Amino acid sequence: MAIAAEVAAEGAGATSVPELLFLLITILVAAKVLGELAERIGQPAVLGELIAGVIVGGSVLGLVDPQNEVIHLLAEIGVVILLFEIGLETDLRQLVKVGGASTAVAAAGVVLPFALGYGVSIALGLGQLPAIVAGAALTATSVGITARVLSDLGRLQEPESQIILGAAVIDDIVGLIILGVVAGLVAGEEVTVGGVARITAAAFGFIIVVLVVGRLVVPPLFAMLARLGRQETVATMAVVLAFFIAYLADAAGSALIIGAFTAGLLLQPTPQAAMIEEGVVRLGHFFVPIFFVTVGAAVDVRSFGQLDVAMVGVALIAVAVIGKFAAGYAAIWFKGRKSVIGVGMIPRGEVGLIFAQLGLTAGVLSVGEFSALTLMVMVTTFLAPPLLKALFPRTARREPPPRSGIAGLTTEA
Amino acid sequence: MAIAAEVAAEGAGATSVPELLFLLITILVAAKVLGELAERIGQPAVLGELIAGVIVGGSVLGLVDPQNEVIHLLAEIGVVILLFEIGLETDLRQLVKVGGASTAVAAAGVVLPFALGYGVSIALGLGQLPAIVAGAALTATSVGITARVLSDLGRLQEPESQIILGAAVIDDIVGLIILGVVAGLVAGEEVTVGGVARITAAAFGFIIVVLVVGRLVVPPLFAMLARLGRQETVATMAVVLAFFIAYLADAAGSALIIGAFTAGLLLQPTPQAAMIEEGVVRLGHFFVPIFFVTVGAAVDVRSFGQLDVAMVGVALIAVAVIGKFAAGYAAIWFKGRKSVIGVGMIPRGEVGLIFAQLGLTAGVLSVGEFSALTLMVMVTTFLAPPLLKALFPRTARREPPPRSGIAGLTTEA
């Protein structure tokens, strides 16, 4: 009582400790219950978490206000940890190996959805900037969801799966650079070729400088930490590194999550990576659902009933599916089932949601446009698992689904 | 850039994501570096974390403002998780087994330091309420620090150690009830026998009701969760249970941390306890140092130079050591080294700091009085390990120090 009362009295409008506990209880229970239910019906848990957010959010139960400062900050910590985790699982050398086919699929999978999404948005009367955000949100494949579904089907080692995974990883990197560009545009910079080039250069430049300097500094630093410090210290310092590079990225004019992702890339080849990932995934199980639930909570379900929102949503879903499915055929020399690759590229997920969230927070997207984009992410996430299952039946030798790692975070967290 | 700018623009005076990252980087780096350094010189890491807080806090570097709303809330989540963890490691049946000696030592170890602390405070001119808070802060032995030191010395299985641990655990429970009482008093209730009895009844009553109802509900609930859900879901739901019972405790007029501790007691005997603890300890490594660093950051080192603060501090340290050392002789029938028991009871730690923090936040303690109490906690924490080492030399068969669990949290987190 007393402790809570004191805290509550500290500032008008401030969140008290019991209020924060209530919000965290609501968010975590809703996320876990709907996440587990989603898995029961063969869907990724992240879909359940988004629906959980819609239910506890402003337009249904009104329990969680995604604008609450503390919850918003915890959600941002969640997305920083999520992108750090994606980086920790991204092996740059692996991308080089899967090579041409993945690159072709990834390139087509960025260009086609962006062009189609932008075109359809302009045709439906959206402005220049909302159309760019919508197109950008269509580009990024969810590597977490795709990897998890392929693993559940016991198909992770098939050539189609390798191409999908390689392309999804490239997509993620390109998506992050697009995010940097779009974040700059959304912040009010002119939509000029020079401006785009400058932001692209800043995004690429930041990653390159950090990767070059970091490769020299980070592995010896963490080797020393592992020798001198406790295991928990190494994992905590890895999170600190992610926060630090995210902070630098922000200061350098790039995006926080690009910094977090780059920190993951730097640590991925170190001998400490597995130990670090174990600790980071645990933190992620707490913080990441806060992000997905607040994204869901920002959706106004009443806006789905509006004809224009429904039209934009359906149009975006159509081009999202068509764009990625067509991209599956980009590696024309590949002899396997191209339809499988196309379907495997369909689920959007975390990066798509980040674009939508960015657009909404910056005031570039209306609530209706934001809701239409969220609907697109939800439907594409929902469509891919049953379609993949139909095209690419489960093998007898079923691999155990990954319980930790990025698949664990994005689909089970 | 853009993301951060948007967030910063949300509210005047609000903490932006980069600002929060900067604070977390500062807190975690300082805590880990000084924690590891403390261990190098044979001291518990928690001492290093407190000193880290003093250094980054307002009176030295001024990097971390412990009044920052978000940091304060994260620190409170940290202390809730810490007390949950203490509960998870507290076996009520074990206490019954070590029995009489522990109870005698614990009782004397509460009564003597409280009486001495209260008396000395009144003699030095403190008011009634500050003297009660000071006396209360002297009562609780740090079970985490004591357990860790005994384990480091390879002495955990000696009869002296068993008595110390049993008494320290009883102390923790009694300390929490005293905390509930003091929190009530500090909130402005009259210091009457009836009032104290009522708050004691509420504190006991809450624990009893929650333990009785919880024993019926919690084990089957978590058995079901373990059967139906993923391991991560079980651990997250355990944290949610701790938040929920903490919330109930607050609503029932008890203290948040009593609820969190009771949640730990409920889960301790379940088959899921080890799995839960693993997940909770990871979260604790992130949140708990925020608590200790903000406690350190609230210390005004300049006040140590003031004659009255120094006098109160030295007097409290003297009675803190004398009170607990004398309590070690309370089990007069015990044949072993009573001096070892007395010294093992000396370190205060987390609960002592919670009292000090509570008194400061409520405005009952002046900054000088708060600083004197924090000095007492730091010095007693600092004194015990070398004294114990001298009286109770390390055995050849050295047990590995616990890497997880409460010792890990309080001394390494």
Coordinates of N, CA and C in Angstrom, one line a residue, chain B residues 42-187:
Chain B
G42 N 37.3 -10.3 -3.1 CA 36.7 -11.1 -2.1 C 35.4 -10.6 -1.5
Q43 N 34.8 -9.6 -2.1 CA 33.5 -9.1 -1.5 C 32.3 -9.4 -2.4
P44 N 31.1 -9.5 -1.8 CA 30.0 -9.8 -2.7 C 29.7 -8.7 -3.7
A45 N 29.2 -9.1 -4.8 CA 29.0 -8.2 -6.0 C 28.0 -7.1 -5.6
V46 N 27.1 -7.4 -4.7 CA 26.1 -6.4 -4.4 C 26.7 -5.1 -3.8
L47 N 27.8 -5.3 -3.1 CA 28.5 -4.1 -2.6 C 29.1 -3.2 -3.7
G48 N 29.6 -3.9 -4.8 CA 30.1 -3.2 -5.9 C 29.0 -2.4 -6.6
E49 N 27.8 -3.1 -6.6 CA 26.6 -2.4 -7.3 C 26.2 -1.2 -6.6
L50 N 26.2 -1.3 -5.2 CA 25.9 -0.1 -4.4 C 26.9 1.0 -4.7
I51 N 28.1 0.7 -4.7 CA 29.2 1.7 -4.9 C 29.0 2.3 -6.3
A52 N 28.7 1.4 -7.3 CA 28.4 1.8 -8.7 C 27.3 2.9 -8.7
G53 N 26.3 2.6 -7.9 CA 25.2 3.6 -7.8 C 25.6 4.9 -7.2
V54 N 26.5 4.9 -6.2 CA 27.0 6.1 -5.6 C 27.8 6.9 -6.6
I55 N 28.6 6.2 -7.4 CA 29.4 6.9 -8.4 C 28.6 7.5 -9.5
V56 N 27.7 6.7 -10.1 CA 26.9 7.3 -11.2 C 25.8 8.2 -10.7
G57 N 25.5 8.3 -9.4 CA 24.4 9.0 -8.9 C 24.6 10.5 -8.8
G58 N 23.6 11.2 -8.2 CA 23.6 12.6 -8.2 C 24.8 13.3 -7.5
S59 N 25.3 12.7 -6.4 CA 26.3 13.4 -5.7 C 27.8 13.2 -6.3
V60 N 28.0 12.3 -7.2 CA 29.3 12.2 -7.9 C 29.2 12.6 -9.3
L61 N 28.9 11.6 -10.2 CA 28.9 11.9 -11.7 C 27.6 12.5 -12.2
G62 N 26.5 12.3 -11.4 CA 25.3 12.9 -11.9 C 24.7 12.3 -13.1
L63 N 25.0 11.1 -13.5 CA 24.5 10.4 -14.7 C 23.1 9.8 -14.5
V64 N 22.9 9.3 -13.4 CA 21.6 8.6 -13.1 C 20.8 9.3 -12.0
D65 N 19.6 9.8 -12.4 CA 18.7 10.4 -11.4 C 17.8 9.3 -10.9
P66 N 17.9 8.9 -9.6 CA 17.1 7.8 -9.1 C 15.6 8.2 -9.1
Q67 N 15.3 9.5 -9.3 CA 13.9 9.9 -9.3 C 13.3 9.8 -10.7
N68 N 14.1 9.5 -11.7 CA 13.5 9.3 -13.0 C 12.4 8.3 -13.0
E69 N 11.2 8.6 -13.5 CA 10.0 7.8 -13.3 C 10.3 6.4 -13.9
V70 N 10.8 6.3 -15.1 CA 10.9 5.0 -15.7 C 12.0 4.1 -15.0
I71 N 13.1 4.7 -14.6 CA 14.1 4.0 -13.9 C 13.6 3.5 -12.6
H72 N 12.9 4.4 -11.9 CA 12.3 4.1 -10.6 C 11.3 2.9 -10.7
L73 N 10.5 2.9 -11.8 CA 9.6 1.7 -12.0 C 10.3 0.5 -12.3
L74 N 11.4 0.6 -13.1 CA 12.2 -0.6 -13.4 C 12.8 -1.2 -12.2
A75 N 13.3 -0.2 -11.3 CA 13.9 -0.7 -10.0 C 12.9 -1.4 -9.2
E76 N 11.7 -0.9 -9.1 CA 10.6 -1.5 -8.3 C 10.3 -2.9 -8.9
I77 N 10.3 -3.0 -10.2 CA 10.1 -4.4 -10.8 C 11.3 -5.3 -10.4
G78 N 12.4 -4.7 -10.3 CA 13.6 -5.4 -9.9 C 13.5 -5.9 -8.4
V79 N 13.0 -5.1 -7.5 CA 12.9 -5.6 -6.2 C 11.7 -6.6 -6.0
V80 N 10.7 -6.4 -6.8 CA 9.6 -7.4 -6.8 C 10.2 -8.8 -7.3
I81 N 11.0 -8.8 -8.3 CA 11.5 -10.0 -8.8 C 12.5 -10.6 -7.8
L82 N 13.3 -9.7 -7.2 CA 14.3 -10.2 -6.2 C 13.5 -10.9 -5.0
L83 N 12.5 -10.3 -4.5 CA 11.8 -10.9 -3.4 C 11.0 -12.2 -3.8
F84 N 10.5 -12.2 -5.0 CA 9.9 -13.4 -5.6 C 11.0 -14.5 -5.6
E85 N 12.2 -14.2 -6.0 CA 13.3 -15.2 -6.1 C 13.6 -15.7 -4.6
I86 N 13.7 -14.8 -3.7 CA 13.9 -15.2 -2.3 C 12.9 -16.2 -1.8
G87 N 11.6 -15.9 -2.1 CA 10.5 -16.8 -1.8 C 10.7 -18.1 -2.5
L88 N 11.1 -18.1 -3.7 CA 11.3 -19.4 -4.5 C 12.3 -20.3 -3.9
E89 N 13.2 -19.7 -3.1 CA 14.3 -20.4 -2.5 C 14.1 -20.7 -1.0
T90 N 12.9 -20.3 -0.5 CA 12.6 -20.4 0.9 C 11.7 -21.6 1.1
D91 N 12.2 -22.7 1.8 CA 11.5 -23.9 2.1 C 11.0 -23.8 3.5
L92 N 9.7 -23.6 3.6 CA 9.1 -23.5 5.0 C 9.4 -24.8 5.8
R93 N 9.3 -26.0 5.2 CA 9.6 -27.2 6.0 C 11.0 -27.2 6.5
Q94 N 11.9 -26.7 5.7 CA 13.3 -26.7 6.1 C 13.5 -25.9 7.4
L95 N 12.8 -24.8 7.4 CA 12.8 -23.9 8.6 C 12.4 -24.7 9.9
V96 N 11.4 -25.5 9.7 CA 10.9 -26.3 10.8 C 11.9 -27.3 11.3
K97 N 12.7 -27.9 10.3 CA 13.7 -28.9 10.6 C 14.8 -28.2 11.4
V98 N 15.4 -27.1 11.0 CA 16.5 -26.5 11.7 C 16.1 -26.0 13.1
G99 N 14.8 -25.8 13.1 CA 14.1 -25.6 14.4 C 14.6 -24.6 15.4
G100 N 14.7 -25.1 16.6 CA 14.9 -24.2 17.8 C 16.0 -23.2 17.7
A101 N 17.2 -23.7 17.4 CA 18.4 -22.8 17.4 C 18.2 -21.7 16.4
S102 N 17.8 -22.0 15.2 CA 17.5 -20.9 14.3 C 16.5 -19.9 14.8
T103 N 15.4 -20.4 15.3 CA 14.4 -19.5 15.8 C 14.9 -18.6 16.9
A104 N 15.7 -19.2 17.9 CA 16.2 -18.4 18.9 C 17.2 -17.3 18.4
V105 N 18.0 -17.7 17.5 CA 19.0 -16.7 16.9 C 18.2 -15.6 16.1
A106 N 17.2 -16.1 15.4 CA 16.4 -15.1 14.6 C 15.6 -14.2 15.5
A107 N 15.0 -14.7 16.5 CA 14.2 -13.8 17.4 C 15.2 -12.8 18.1
A108 N 16.3 -13.3 18.6 CA 17.2 -12.3 19.2 C 17.8 -11.4 18.2
G109 N 18.0 -11.9 17.0 CA 18.5 -11.1 15.9 C 17.6 -10.1 15.3
V110 N 16.3 -10.2 15.7 CA 15.3 -9.1 15.4 C 15.2 -8.1 16.5
V111 N 15.0 -8.7 17.7 CA 14.7 -7.9 18.9 C 15.9 -7.0 19.3
L112 N 17.1 -7.6 19.4 CA 18.2 -6.8 19.9 C 18.6 -5.7 18.9
P113 N 18.8 -6.0 17.6 CA 19.1 -4.8 16.7 C 18.0 -3.8 16.7
F114 N 16.8 -4.2 16.7 CA 15.7 -3.2 16.7 C 15.8 -2.3 17.9
A115 N 15.9 -2.9 19.1 CA 15.9 -2.2 20.3 C 17.1 -1.3 20.4
L116 N 18.3 -1.8 20.0 CA 19.5 -1.0 20.0 C 19.4 0.1 19.0
G117 N 19.0 -0.2 17.8 CA 18.9 0.8 16.7 C 17.9 1.9 17.1
Y118 N 16.7 1.5 17.6 CA 15.7 2.5 18.0 C 16.3 3.4 19.1
G119 N 16.9 2.7 20.2 CA 17.4 3.5 21.3 C 18.5 4.4 20.9
V120 N 19.4 4.0 20.2 CA 20.6 4.8 19.7 C 20.1 6.0 18.9
S121 N 19.1 5.7 18.1 CA 18.5 6.8 17.2 C 17.8 7.9 18.0
I122 N 17.0 7.4 19.0 CA 16.3 8.4 19.9 C 17.4 9.2 20.6
A123 N 18.4 8.5 21.2 CA 19.5 9.1 21.9 C 20.2 10.2 21.1
L124 N 20.3 9.9 19.8 CA 21.0 10.9 18.9 C 20.1 12.0 18.4
G125 N 18.8 12.0 18.9 CA 17.9 13.1 18.6 C 17.0 12.9 17.3
L126 N 17.0 11.6 16.8 CA 16.0 11.4 15.7 C 14.6 11.3 16.2
G127 N 13.7 11.5 15.3 CA 12.2 11.5 15.7 C 11.8 10.0 15.9
Q128 N 10.6 9.9 16.4 CA 10.0 8.5 16.7 C 10.0 7.7 15.4
L129 N 9.4 8.2 14.3 CA 9.3 7.4 13.1 C 10.6 7.1 12.4
P130 N 11.5 8.1 12.3 CA 12.8 7.7 11.7 C 13.5 6.7 12.6
A131 N 13.4 6.8 13.9 CA 14.0 5.8 14.8 C 13.5 4.4 14.6
I132 N 12.1 4.3 14.4 CA 11.5 3.0 14.1 C 12.0 2.5 12.8
V133 N 12.1 3.3 11.7 CA 12.6 2.9 10.4 C 14.1 2.4 10.6
A134 N 14.9 3.2 11.3 CA 16.3 2.8 11.5 C 16.4 1.4 12.2
G135 N 15.6 1.3 13.3 CA 15.6 0.0 14.0 C 15.2 -1.1 13.1
A136 N 14.1 -0.9 12.3 CA 13.6 -2.0 11.5 C 14.7 -2.3 10.4
A137 N 15.4 -1.3 9.9 CA 16.4 -1.6 8.9 C 17.5 -2.5 9.4
L138 N 17.7 -2.4 10.8 CA 18.8 -3.2 11.4 C 18.4 -4.7 11.6
T139 N 17.1 -5.0 11.4 CA 16.6 -6.4 11.8 C 16.9 -7.5 10.8
A140 N 16.9 -7.1 9.5 CA 16.9 -8.2 8.4 C 18.3 -8.6 8.0
T141 N 18.6 -9.9 8.2 CA 19.9 -10.4 7.7 C 19.7 -10.7 6.2
S142 N 20.8 -10.4 5.4 CA 20.7 -10.7 4.0 C 21.0 -12.2 3.8
V143 N 19.9 -13.0 3.5 CA 20.1 -14.4 3.2 C 20.9 -14.6 2.0
G144 N 20.8 -13.8 1.0 CA 21.6 -14.0 -0.2 C 23.1 -13.9 0.0
I145 N 23.5 -12.8 0.7 CA 24.9 -12.6 0.9 C 25.5 -13.6 1.8
T146 N 24.7 -14.0 2.9 CA 25.2 -15.0 3.9 C 25.4 -16.3 3.1
A147 N 24.4 -16.7 2.4 CA 24.4 -18.0 1.7 C 25.6 -18.0 0.7
R148 N 25.8 -16.9 0.0 CA 26.9 -16.9 -1.0 C 28.2 -17.0 -0.3
V149 N 28.4 -16.3 0.8 CA 29.7 -16.3 1.5 C 30.0 -17.7 2.0
L150 N 29.0 -18.3 2.7 CA 29.2 -19.7 3.2 C 29.5 -20.7 2.1
S151 N 28.9 -20.5 1.0 CA 29.1 -21.4 -0.1 C 30.5 -21.2 -0.7
D152 N 30.9 -19.9 -0.8 CA 32.3 -19.6 -1.3 C 33.3 -20.3 -0.4
L153 N 33.0 -20.3 0.9 CA 34.0 -20.9 1.9 C 33.9 -22.4 2.0
G154 N 33.0 -23.0 1.2 CA 32.8 -24.4 1.3 C 32.3 -24.9 2.6
R155 N 31.5 -24.1 3.3 CA 31.0 -24.4 4.6 C 29.5 -24.5 4.7
L156 N 28.8 -24.7 3.6 CA 27.4 -24.6 3.6 C 26.7 -25.8 4.4
Q157 N 27.4 -26.9 4.6 CA 26.8 -28.0 5.2 C 27.1 -28.1 6.7
E158 N 28.0 -27.2 7.3 CA 28.3 -27.2 8.7 C 27.1 -26.8 9.5
P159 N 27.0 -27.3 10.8 CA 25.8 -27.0 11.6 C 25.7 -25.5 11.8
E160 N 26.8 -24.8 12.0 CA 26.7 -23.3 12.2 C 26.1 -22.7 11.0
S161 N 26.4 -23.1 9.8 CA 25.9 -22.6 8.6 C 24.4 -22.8 8.5
Q162 N 24.0 -24.0 8.8 CA 22.6 -24.4 8.8 C 21.8 -23.5 9.7
I163 N 22.3 -23.2 10.9 CA 21.6 -22.3 11.8 C 21.5 -20.9 11.3
I164 N 22.7 -20.4 10.8 CA 22.7 -19.1 10.2 C 21.6 -19.0 9.1
L165 N 21.6 -19.9 8.2 CA 20.7 -19.9 7.0 C 19.3 -19.9 7.5
G166 N 19.0 -20.8 8.4 CA 17.6 -20.9 8.9 C 17.2 -19.6 9.6
A167 N 18.1 -19.0 10.4 CA 17.8 -17.8 11.1 C 17.6 -16.6 10.1
A168 N 18.5 -16.6 9.1 CA 18.4 -15.6 8.1 C 17.1 -15.6 7.3
V169 N 16.6 -16.8 7.1 CA 15.4 -17.0 6.3 C 14.2 -16.5 7.2
I170 N 14.2 -16.9 8.5 CA 13.2 -16.5 9.4 C 13.2 -15.0 9.5
D171 N 14.4 -14.4 9.7 CA 14.6 -13.0 9.7 C 14.0 -12.3 8.5
D172 N 14.2 -12.9 7.3 CA 13.6 -12.3 6.1 C 12.1 -12.2 6.2
I173 N 11.4 -13.3 6.7 CA 10.0 -13.3 6.8 C 9.5 -12.3 7.8
V174 N 10.2 -12.3 9.0 CA 9.9 -11.3 10.0 C 10.1 -9.9 9.5
G175 N 11.3 -9.8 8.9 CA 11.6 -8.4 8.3 C 10.5 -7.9 7.4
L176 N 10.0 -8.8 6.6 CA 8.9 -8.4 5.6 C 7.7 -8.0 6.4
I177 N 7.4 -8.7 7.5 CA 6.2 -8.3 8.2 C 6.4 -6.9 8.9
I178 N 7.7 -6.8 9.5 CA 8.0 -5.5 10.0 C 7.9 -4.4 8.9
L179 N 8.3 -4.8 7.7 CA 8.3 -3.8 6.6 C 6.8 -3.4 6.4
G180 N 5.9 -4.4 6.4 CA 4.5 -4.1 6.2 C 4.0 -3.1 7.3
V181 N 4.4 -3.4 8.6 CA 4.0 -2.6 9.7 C 4.6 -1.2 9.5
V182 N 5.9 -1.1 9.2 CA 6.6 0.2 9.1 C 6.0 1.0 7.9
A183 N 5.7 0.3 6.8 CA 5.1 0.9 5.6 C 3.8 1.6 6.0
G184 N 3.0 0.9 6.8 CA 1.8 1.4 7.3 C 2.0 2.6 8.2
L185 N 2.9 2.5 9.1 CA 3.2 3.7 10.0 C 3.7 4.9 9.2
V186 N 4.6 4.6 8.3 CA 5.2 5.7 7.4 C 4.1 6.3 6.6
A187 N 3.1 5.5 6.2 CA 2.0 6.1 5.4 C 1.1 7.0 6.2

